[in-house]
Short mmCIF file of C-alpha atoms and ligand atoms in Angstrom, two decimals:
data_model
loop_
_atom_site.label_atom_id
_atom_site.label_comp_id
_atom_site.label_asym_id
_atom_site.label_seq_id
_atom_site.Cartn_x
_atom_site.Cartn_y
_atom_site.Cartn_z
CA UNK L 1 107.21 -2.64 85.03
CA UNK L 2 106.95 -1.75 81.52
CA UNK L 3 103.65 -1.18 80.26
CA UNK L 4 103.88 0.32 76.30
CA UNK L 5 106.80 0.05 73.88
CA UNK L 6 107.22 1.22 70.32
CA UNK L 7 110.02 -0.12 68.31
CA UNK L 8 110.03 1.60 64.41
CA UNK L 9 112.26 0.76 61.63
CA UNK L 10 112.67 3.44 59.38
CA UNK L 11 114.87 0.76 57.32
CA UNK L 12 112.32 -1.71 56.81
CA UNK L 13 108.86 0.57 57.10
CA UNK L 14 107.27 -1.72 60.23
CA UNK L 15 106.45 -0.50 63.58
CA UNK L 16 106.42 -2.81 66.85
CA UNK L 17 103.71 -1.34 69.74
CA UNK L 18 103.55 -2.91 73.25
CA UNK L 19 100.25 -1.97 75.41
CA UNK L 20 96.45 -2.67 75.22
CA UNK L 21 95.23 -3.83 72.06
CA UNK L 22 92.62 -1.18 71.61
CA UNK L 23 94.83 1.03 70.39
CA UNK L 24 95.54 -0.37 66.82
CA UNK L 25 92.09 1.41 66.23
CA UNK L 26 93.55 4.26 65.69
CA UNK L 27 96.56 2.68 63.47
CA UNK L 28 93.78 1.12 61.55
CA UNK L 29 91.99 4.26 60.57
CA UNK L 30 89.08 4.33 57.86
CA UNK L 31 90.88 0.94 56.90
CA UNK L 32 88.75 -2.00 55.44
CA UNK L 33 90.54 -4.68 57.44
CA UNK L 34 89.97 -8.38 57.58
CA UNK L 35 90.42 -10.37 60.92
CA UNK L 36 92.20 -13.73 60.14
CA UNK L 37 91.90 -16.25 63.24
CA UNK L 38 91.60 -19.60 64.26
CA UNK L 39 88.58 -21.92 66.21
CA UNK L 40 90.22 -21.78 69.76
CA UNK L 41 91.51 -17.77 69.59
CA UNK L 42 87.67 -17.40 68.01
CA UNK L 43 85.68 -19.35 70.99
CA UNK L 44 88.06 -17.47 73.53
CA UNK L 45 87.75 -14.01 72.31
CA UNK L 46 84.67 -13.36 70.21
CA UNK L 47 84.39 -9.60 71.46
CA UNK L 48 87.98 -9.31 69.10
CA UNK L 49 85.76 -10.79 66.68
CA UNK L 50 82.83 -8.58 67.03
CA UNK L 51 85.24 -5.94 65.88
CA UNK L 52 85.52 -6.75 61.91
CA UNK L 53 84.89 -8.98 59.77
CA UNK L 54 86.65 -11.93 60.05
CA UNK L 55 87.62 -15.33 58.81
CA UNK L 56 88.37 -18.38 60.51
CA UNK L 57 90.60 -21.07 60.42
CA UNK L 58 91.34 -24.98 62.06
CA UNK L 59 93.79 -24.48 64.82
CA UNK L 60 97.33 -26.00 64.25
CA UNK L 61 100.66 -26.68 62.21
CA UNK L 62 98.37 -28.22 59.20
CA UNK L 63 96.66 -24.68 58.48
CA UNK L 64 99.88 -24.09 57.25
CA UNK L 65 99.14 -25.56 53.67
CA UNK L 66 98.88 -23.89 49.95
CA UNK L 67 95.04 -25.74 50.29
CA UNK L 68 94.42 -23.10 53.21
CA UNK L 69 95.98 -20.47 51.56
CA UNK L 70 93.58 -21.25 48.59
CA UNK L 71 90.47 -21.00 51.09
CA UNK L 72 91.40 -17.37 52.39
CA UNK L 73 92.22 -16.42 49.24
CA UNK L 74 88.61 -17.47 47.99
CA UNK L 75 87.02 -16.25 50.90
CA UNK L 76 89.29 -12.95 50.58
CA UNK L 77 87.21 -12.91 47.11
CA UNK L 78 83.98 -13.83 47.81
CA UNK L 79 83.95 -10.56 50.82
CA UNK L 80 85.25 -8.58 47.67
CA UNK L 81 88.04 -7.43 49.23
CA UNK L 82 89.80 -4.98 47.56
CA UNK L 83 94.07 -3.79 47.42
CA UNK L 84 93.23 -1.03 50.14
CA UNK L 85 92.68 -3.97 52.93
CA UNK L 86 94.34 -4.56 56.13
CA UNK L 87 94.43 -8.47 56.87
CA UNK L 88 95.00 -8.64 60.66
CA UNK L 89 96.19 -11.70 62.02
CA UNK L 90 94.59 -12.60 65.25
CA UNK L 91 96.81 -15.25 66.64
CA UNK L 92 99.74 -17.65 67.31
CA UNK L 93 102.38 -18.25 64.82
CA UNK L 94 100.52 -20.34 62.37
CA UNK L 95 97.90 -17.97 61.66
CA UNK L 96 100.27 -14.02 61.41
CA UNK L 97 102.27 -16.79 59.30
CA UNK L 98 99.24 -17.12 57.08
CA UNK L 99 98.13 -13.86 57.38
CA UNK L 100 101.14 -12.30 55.85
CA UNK L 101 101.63 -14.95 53.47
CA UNK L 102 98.14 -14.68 52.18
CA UNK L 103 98.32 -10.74 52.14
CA UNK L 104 101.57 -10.62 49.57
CA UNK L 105 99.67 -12.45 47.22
CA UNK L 106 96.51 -11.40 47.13
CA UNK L 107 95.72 -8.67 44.24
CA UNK L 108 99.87 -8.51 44.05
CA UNK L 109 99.85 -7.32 47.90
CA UNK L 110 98.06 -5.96 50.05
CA UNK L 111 98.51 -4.23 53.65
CA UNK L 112 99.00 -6.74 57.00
CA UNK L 113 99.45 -6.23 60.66
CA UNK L 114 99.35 -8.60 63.34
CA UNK L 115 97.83 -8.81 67.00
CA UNK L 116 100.06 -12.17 68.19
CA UNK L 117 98.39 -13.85 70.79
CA UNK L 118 101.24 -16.67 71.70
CA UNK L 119 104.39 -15.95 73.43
CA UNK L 120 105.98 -17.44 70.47
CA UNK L 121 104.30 -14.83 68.23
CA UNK L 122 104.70 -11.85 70.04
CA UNK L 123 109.14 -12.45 70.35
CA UNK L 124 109.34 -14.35 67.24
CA UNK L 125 107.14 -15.05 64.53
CA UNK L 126 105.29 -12.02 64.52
CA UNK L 127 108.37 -10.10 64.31
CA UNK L 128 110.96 -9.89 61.36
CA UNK L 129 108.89 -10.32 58.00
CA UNK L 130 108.76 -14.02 57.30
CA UNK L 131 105.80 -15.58 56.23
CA UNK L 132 104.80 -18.42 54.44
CA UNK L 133 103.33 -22.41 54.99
CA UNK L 134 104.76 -25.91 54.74
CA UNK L 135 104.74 -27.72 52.04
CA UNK L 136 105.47 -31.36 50.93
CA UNK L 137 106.17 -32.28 54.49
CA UNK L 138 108.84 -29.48 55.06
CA UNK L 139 108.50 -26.49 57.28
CA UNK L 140 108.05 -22.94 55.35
CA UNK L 141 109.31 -23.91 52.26
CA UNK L 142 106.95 -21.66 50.14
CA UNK L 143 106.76 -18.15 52.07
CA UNK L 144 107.94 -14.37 51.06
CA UNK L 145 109.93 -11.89 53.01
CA UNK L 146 107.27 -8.74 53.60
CA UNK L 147 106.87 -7.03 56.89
CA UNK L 148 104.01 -6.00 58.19
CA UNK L 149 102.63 -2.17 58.39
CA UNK L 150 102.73 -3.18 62.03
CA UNK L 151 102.79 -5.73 64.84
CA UNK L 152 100.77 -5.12 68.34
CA UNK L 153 101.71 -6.97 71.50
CA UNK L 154 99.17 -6.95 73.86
CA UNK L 155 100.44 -9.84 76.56
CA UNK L 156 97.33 -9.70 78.34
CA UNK L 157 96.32 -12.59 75.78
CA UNK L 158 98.88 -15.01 77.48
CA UNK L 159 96.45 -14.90 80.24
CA UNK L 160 94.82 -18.30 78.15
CA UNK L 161 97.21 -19.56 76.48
CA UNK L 162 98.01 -23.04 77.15
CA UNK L 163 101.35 -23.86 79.72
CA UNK L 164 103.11 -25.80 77.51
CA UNK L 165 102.67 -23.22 74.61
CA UNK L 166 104.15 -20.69 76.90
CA UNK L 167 107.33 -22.68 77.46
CA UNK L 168 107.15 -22.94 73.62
CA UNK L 169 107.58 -19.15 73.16
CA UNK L 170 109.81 -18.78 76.31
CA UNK L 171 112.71 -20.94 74.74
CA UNK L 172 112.86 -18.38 71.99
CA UNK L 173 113.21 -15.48 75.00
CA UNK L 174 116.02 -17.19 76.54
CA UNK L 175 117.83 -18.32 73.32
CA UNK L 176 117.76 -14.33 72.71
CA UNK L 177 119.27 -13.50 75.78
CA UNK L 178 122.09 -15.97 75.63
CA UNK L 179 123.08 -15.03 71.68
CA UNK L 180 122.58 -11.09 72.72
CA UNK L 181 122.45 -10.08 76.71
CA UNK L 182 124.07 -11.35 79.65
CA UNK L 183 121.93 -8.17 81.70
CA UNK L 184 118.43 -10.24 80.43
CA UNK L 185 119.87 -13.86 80.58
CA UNK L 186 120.57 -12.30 85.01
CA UNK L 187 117.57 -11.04 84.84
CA UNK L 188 115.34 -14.40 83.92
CA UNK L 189 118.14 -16.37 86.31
CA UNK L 190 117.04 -13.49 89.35
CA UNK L 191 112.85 -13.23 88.06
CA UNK L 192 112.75 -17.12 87.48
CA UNK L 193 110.07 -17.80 89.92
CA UNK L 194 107.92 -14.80 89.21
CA UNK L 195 108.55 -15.80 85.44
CA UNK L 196 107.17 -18.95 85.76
CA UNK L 197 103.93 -17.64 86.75
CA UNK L 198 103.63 -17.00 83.68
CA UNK L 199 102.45 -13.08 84.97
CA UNK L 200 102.37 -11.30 81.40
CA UNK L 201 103.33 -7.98 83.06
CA UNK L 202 106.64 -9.57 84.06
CA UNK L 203 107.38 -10.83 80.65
CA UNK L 204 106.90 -7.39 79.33
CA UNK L 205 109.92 -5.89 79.13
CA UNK L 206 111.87 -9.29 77.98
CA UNK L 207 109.53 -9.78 75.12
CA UNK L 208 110.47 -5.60 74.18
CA UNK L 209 114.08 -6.49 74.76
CA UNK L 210 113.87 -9.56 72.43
CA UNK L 211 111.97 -7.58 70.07
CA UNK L 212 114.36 -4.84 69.72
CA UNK L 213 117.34 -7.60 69.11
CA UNK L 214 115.92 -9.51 66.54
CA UNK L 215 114.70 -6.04 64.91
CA UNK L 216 118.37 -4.64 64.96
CA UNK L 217 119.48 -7.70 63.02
CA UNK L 218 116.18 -8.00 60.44
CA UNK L 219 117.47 -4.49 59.89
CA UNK L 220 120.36 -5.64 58.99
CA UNK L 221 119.50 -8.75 57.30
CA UNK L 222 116.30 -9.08 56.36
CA UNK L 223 116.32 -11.62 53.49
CA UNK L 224 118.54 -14.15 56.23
CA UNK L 225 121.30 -14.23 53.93
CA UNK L 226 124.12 -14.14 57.29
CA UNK L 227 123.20 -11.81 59.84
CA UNK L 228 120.01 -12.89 60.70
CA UNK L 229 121.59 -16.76 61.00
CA UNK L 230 123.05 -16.21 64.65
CA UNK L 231 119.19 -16.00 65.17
CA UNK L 232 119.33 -20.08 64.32
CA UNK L 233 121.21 -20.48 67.57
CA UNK L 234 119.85 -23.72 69.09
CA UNK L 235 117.83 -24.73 65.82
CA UNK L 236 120.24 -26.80 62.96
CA UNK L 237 119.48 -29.33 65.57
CA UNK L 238 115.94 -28.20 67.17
CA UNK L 239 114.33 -28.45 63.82
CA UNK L 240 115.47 -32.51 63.16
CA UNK L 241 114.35 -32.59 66.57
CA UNK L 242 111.02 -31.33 66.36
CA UNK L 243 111.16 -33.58 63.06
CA UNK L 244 111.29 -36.70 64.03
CA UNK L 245 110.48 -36.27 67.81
CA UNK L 246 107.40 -34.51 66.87
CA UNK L 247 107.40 -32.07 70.33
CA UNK L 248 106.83 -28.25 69.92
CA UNK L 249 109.22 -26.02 68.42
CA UNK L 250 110.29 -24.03 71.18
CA UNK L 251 110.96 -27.41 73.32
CA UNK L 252 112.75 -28.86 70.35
CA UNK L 253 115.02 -25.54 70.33
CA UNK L 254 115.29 -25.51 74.03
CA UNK L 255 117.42 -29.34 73.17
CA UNK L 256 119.34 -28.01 70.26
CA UNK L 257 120.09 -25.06 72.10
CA UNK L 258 121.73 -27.67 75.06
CA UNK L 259 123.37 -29.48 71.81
CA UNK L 260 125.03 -26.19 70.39
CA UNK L 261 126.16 -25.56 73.72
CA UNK L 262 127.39 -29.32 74.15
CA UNK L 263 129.81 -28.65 70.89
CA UNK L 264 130.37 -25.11 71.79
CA UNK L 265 132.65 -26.74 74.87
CA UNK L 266 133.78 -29.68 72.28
CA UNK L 267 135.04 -26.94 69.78
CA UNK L 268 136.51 -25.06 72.42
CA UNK L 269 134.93 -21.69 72.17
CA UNK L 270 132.77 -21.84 75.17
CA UNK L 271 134.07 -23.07 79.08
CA UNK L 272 132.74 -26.34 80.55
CA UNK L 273 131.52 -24.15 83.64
CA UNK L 274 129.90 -21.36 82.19
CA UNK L 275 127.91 -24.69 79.96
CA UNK L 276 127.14 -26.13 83.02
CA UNK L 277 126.02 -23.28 84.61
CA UNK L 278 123.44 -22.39 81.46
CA UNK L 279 121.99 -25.88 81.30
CA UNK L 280 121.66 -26.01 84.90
CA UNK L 281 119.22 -22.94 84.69
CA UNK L 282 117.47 -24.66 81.55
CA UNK L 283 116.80 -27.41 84.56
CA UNK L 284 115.45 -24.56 86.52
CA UNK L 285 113.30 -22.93 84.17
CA UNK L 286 111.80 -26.36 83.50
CA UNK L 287 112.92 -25.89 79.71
CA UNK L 288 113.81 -29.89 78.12
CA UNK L 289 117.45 -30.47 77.94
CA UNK L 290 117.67 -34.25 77.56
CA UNK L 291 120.12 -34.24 74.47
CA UNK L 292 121.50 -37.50 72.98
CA UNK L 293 122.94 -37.23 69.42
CA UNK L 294 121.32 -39.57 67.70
CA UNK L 295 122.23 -40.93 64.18
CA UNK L 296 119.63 -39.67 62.35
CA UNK L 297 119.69 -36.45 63.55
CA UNK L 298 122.68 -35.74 61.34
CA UNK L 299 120.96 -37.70 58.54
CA UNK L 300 118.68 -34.86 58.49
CA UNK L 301 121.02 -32.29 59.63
CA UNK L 302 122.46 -33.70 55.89
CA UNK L 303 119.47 -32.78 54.02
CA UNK L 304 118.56 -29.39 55.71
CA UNK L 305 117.44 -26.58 53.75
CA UNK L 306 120.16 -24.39 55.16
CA UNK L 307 122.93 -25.90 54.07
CA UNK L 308 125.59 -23.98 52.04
CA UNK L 309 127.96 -26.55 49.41
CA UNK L 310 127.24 -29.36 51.92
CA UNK L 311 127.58 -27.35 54.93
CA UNK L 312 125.70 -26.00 57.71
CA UNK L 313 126.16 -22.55 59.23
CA UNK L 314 126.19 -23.51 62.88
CA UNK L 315 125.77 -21.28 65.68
CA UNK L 316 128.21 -21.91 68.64
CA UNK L 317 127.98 -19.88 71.88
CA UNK L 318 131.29 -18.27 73.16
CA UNK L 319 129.92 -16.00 76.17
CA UNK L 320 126.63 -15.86 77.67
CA UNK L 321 125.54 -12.48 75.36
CA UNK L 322 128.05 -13.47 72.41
CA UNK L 323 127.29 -16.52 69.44
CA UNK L 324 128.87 -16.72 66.31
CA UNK L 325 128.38 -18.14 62.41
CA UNK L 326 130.66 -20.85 61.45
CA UNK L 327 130.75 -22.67 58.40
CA UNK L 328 130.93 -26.45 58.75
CA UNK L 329 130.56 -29.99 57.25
CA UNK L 330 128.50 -32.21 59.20
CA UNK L 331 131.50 -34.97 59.57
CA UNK L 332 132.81 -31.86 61.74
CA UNK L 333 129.29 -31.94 63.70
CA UNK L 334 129.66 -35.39 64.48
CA UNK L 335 132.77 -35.49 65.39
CA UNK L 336 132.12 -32.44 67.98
CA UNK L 337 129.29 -34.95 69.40
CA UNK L 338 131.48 -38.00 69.64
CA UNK L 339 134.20 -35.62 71.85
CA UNK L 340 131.47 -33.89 73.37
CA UNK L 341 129.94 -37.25 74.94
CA UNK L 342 133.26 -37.89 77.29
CA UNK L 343 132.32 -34.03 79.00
CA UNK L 344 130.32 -33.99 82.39
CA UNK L 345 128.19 -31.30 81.83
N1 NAD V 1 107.69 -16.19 60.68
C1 NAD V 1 108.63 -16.42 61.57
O1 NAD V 1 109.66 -15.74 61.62
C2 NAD V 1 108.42 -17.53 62.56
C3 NAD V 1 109.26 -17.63 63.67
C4 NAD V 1 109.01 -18.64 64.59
C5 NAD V 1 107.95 -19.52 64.40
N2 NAD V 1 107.17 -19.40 63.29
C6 NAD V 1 106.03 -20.30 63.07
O2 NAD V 1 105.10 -20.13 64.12
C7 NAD V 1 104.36 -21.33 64.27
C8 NAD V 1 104.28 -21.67 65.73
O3 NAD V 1 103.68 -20.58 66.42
P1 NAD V 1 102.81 -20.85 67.73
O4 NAD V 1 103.58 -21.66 68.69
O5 NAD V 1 102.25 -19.55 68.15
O6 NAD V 1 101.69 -21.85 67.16
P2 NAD V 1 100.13 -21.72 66.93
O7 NAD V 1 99.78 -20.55 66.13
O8 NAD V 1 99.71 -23.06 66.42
O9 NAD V 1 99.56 -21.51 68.39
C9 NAD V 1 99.71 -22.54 69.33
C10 NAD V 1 98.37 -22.97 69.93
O10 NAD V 1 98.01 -22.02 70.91
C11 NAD V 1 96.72 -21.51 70.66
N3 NAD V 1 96.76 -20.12 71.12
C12 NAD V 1 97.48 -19.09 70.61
N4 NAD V 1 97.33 -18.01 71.38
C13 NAD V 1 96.50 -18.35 72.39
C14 NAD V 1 95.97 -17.67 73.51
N5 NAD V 1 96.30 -16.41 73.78
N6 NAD V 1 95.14 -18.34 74.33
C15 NAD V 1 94.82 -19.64 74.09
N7 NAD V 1 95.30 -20.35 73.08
C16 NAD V 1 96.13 -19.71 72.22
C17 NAD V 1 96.50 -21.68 69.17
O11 NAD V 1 95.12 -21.74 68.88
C18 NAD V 1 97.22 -23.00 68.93
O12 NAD V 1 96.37 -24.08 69.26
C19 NAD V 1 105.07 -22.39 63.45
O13 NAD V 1 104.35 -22.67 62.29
C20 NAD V 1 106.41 -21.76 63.13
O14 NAD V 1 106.93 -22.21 61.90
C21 NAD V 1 107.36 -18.41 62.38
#
């Protein structure tokens, strides 16, 4: 079992630590830092809170507005913060996406790091550099690219989180290993049961294995301009999903992923077996894989925000550890789903 981890980028000045929390004390050194939380991760953990001073925000996807934004900053200015802070966000995605958000704008920037306390934080959104809130109904259109001095996993905070917010982040785990490693994609297939225990000490050496792949990429990429797409495996389709569906992100992926694959054997690139095989153990890990294309998913496929002169860079699957970028019109898309719906999967 793995029980610390340190991941640094040199490239992009951001460290990645695995192993009891306790230790960013001595990252955080002589640091005026500023705990940014919400009401649940507040009632669960006030000793965290005990620890600085802190602000706290409602729990959920609407937190992510410019109106919140405004409140931190406000707040930021009433507790006179000044540019040699630390903002540390305590929390899930919504709030480490506020938290770094918030800390590139206030004063022109100032230092972030983040303690993620969802799965979902700790392999995705707390690692890589985006930040930002929705805005006008649409997901993270308003956001910056900044990483953070650093981000601390500590899974021993999965011990609360809710079920259903742990299948959430797990989606994300097993969409890594089937874009990048057929040795962790055997390795969830052989732990499945223990997995599903949801035993954080089990899921510590995925989470540093998905961390270190989406870290080599960000390196590469970091402003998402190609590289970073293959990432977006499973989501052209996962976010109309989660859209008009209105399920959790991770479950909305966890479908898009079964539709990439679905079009991945329509296309040709990927065997009806090996499909069969990986939605089969989507069954078995109790991830959602009930996929029907409906029409107005590619309505909104239409008017999604990464599209490129009318077209979508879709991520197919060709091997289990091997995706790849192509460039197409959504007339292709369809067409993919019409052949696709004559294959028993
Ligand atoms: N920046 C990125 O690269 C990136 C990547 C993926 C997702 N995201 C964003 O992340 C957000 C989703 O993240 P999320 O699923 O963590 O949502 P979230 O922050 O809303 O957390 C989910 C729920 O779980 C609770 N929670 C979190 N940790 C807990 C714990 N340890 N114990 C008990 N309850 C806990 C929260 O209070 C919340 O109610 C979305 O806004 C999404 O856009 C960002």
């Amino acid at each position: 079992m793995l029980d610390s981890y340190h991941f640094r980028s040199i490239i992009l000045k951001t460290d990645i630590y695995l192993g009891a929390y306790h230790r960013i004390f001595t990252l955080l050194n002589n640091r005026h830092v500023v705990l940014i939380t919400d009401e649940n991760l507040a009632s669960l953990y006030p000793h965290v809170l005990k620890l600085f001073p802190y602000i706290v925000l409602p729990a959920g996807e609407e937190t992510k507005s410019l109106s919140r934004i405004e409140f931190v900053l406000n707040k930021l200015m009433e507790m006179k913060v000044d540019r040699d802070a630390v903002l540390l966000g305590f929390g899930g995605g919504v709030i480490t996406d506020i938290t770094g958000f918030v800390a590139s704008i206030y004063k022109r920037g100032v230092s972030f790091a983040f303690l993620p306390t969802s799965l979902l934080g700790m392999v995705d959104a707390a690692i890589g550099g985006k930040n930002g809130v929705n805005f006008n109904g649409i997901k993270n259109q308003i956001g910056t690219v900044n990483q953070a001095l650093f981000t601390w996993i500590d899974t021993s905070f999965l011990n609360t989180l809710p079920y259903l917010h742990f299948l959430n982040g797990f989606a994300e785990l097993v969409k890594t290993s089937l874009i990048f490693s057929k040795k962790t994609w055997v390795n969830i297939q052989t732990n499945r049961e223990i997995i599903l225990k949801t035993k954080p000490d089990y899921l510590q050496s995925l989470i540093a294995e998905a961390v270190q792949h989406k870290m080599k990429l960000v390196e590469q990429d970091p402003y998402d301009n190609y590289h970073r797409q293959i990432l977006n495996f499973g989501h052209s389709f996962g976010h109309v999903i989660e859209m008009t569906d209105k399920i959790l992100h991770g479950l909305a992926v966890s479908k898009g992923m079964v539709a990439a694959i679905k079009l991945s054997v329509a296309a040709g690139y990927l065997s009806r077996n090996l499909a069969k095989e990986i939605i089969q153990e989507f069954e078995a890990l109790g991830l959602p894989i009930d996929m029907d294309f409906k029409a107005e998913y590619f309505i909104l496929l239409d008017q999604d925000k990464k599209q490129v002169n009318k077209n979508i860079n879709f991520i197919f699957l060709k091997e289990i550890g091997s995706a790849m970028i192509e460039n197409v019109d959504t007339d292709t898309l369809k067409k993919l789903a019409y052949d696709a719906r004559s294959i028993s999967f």
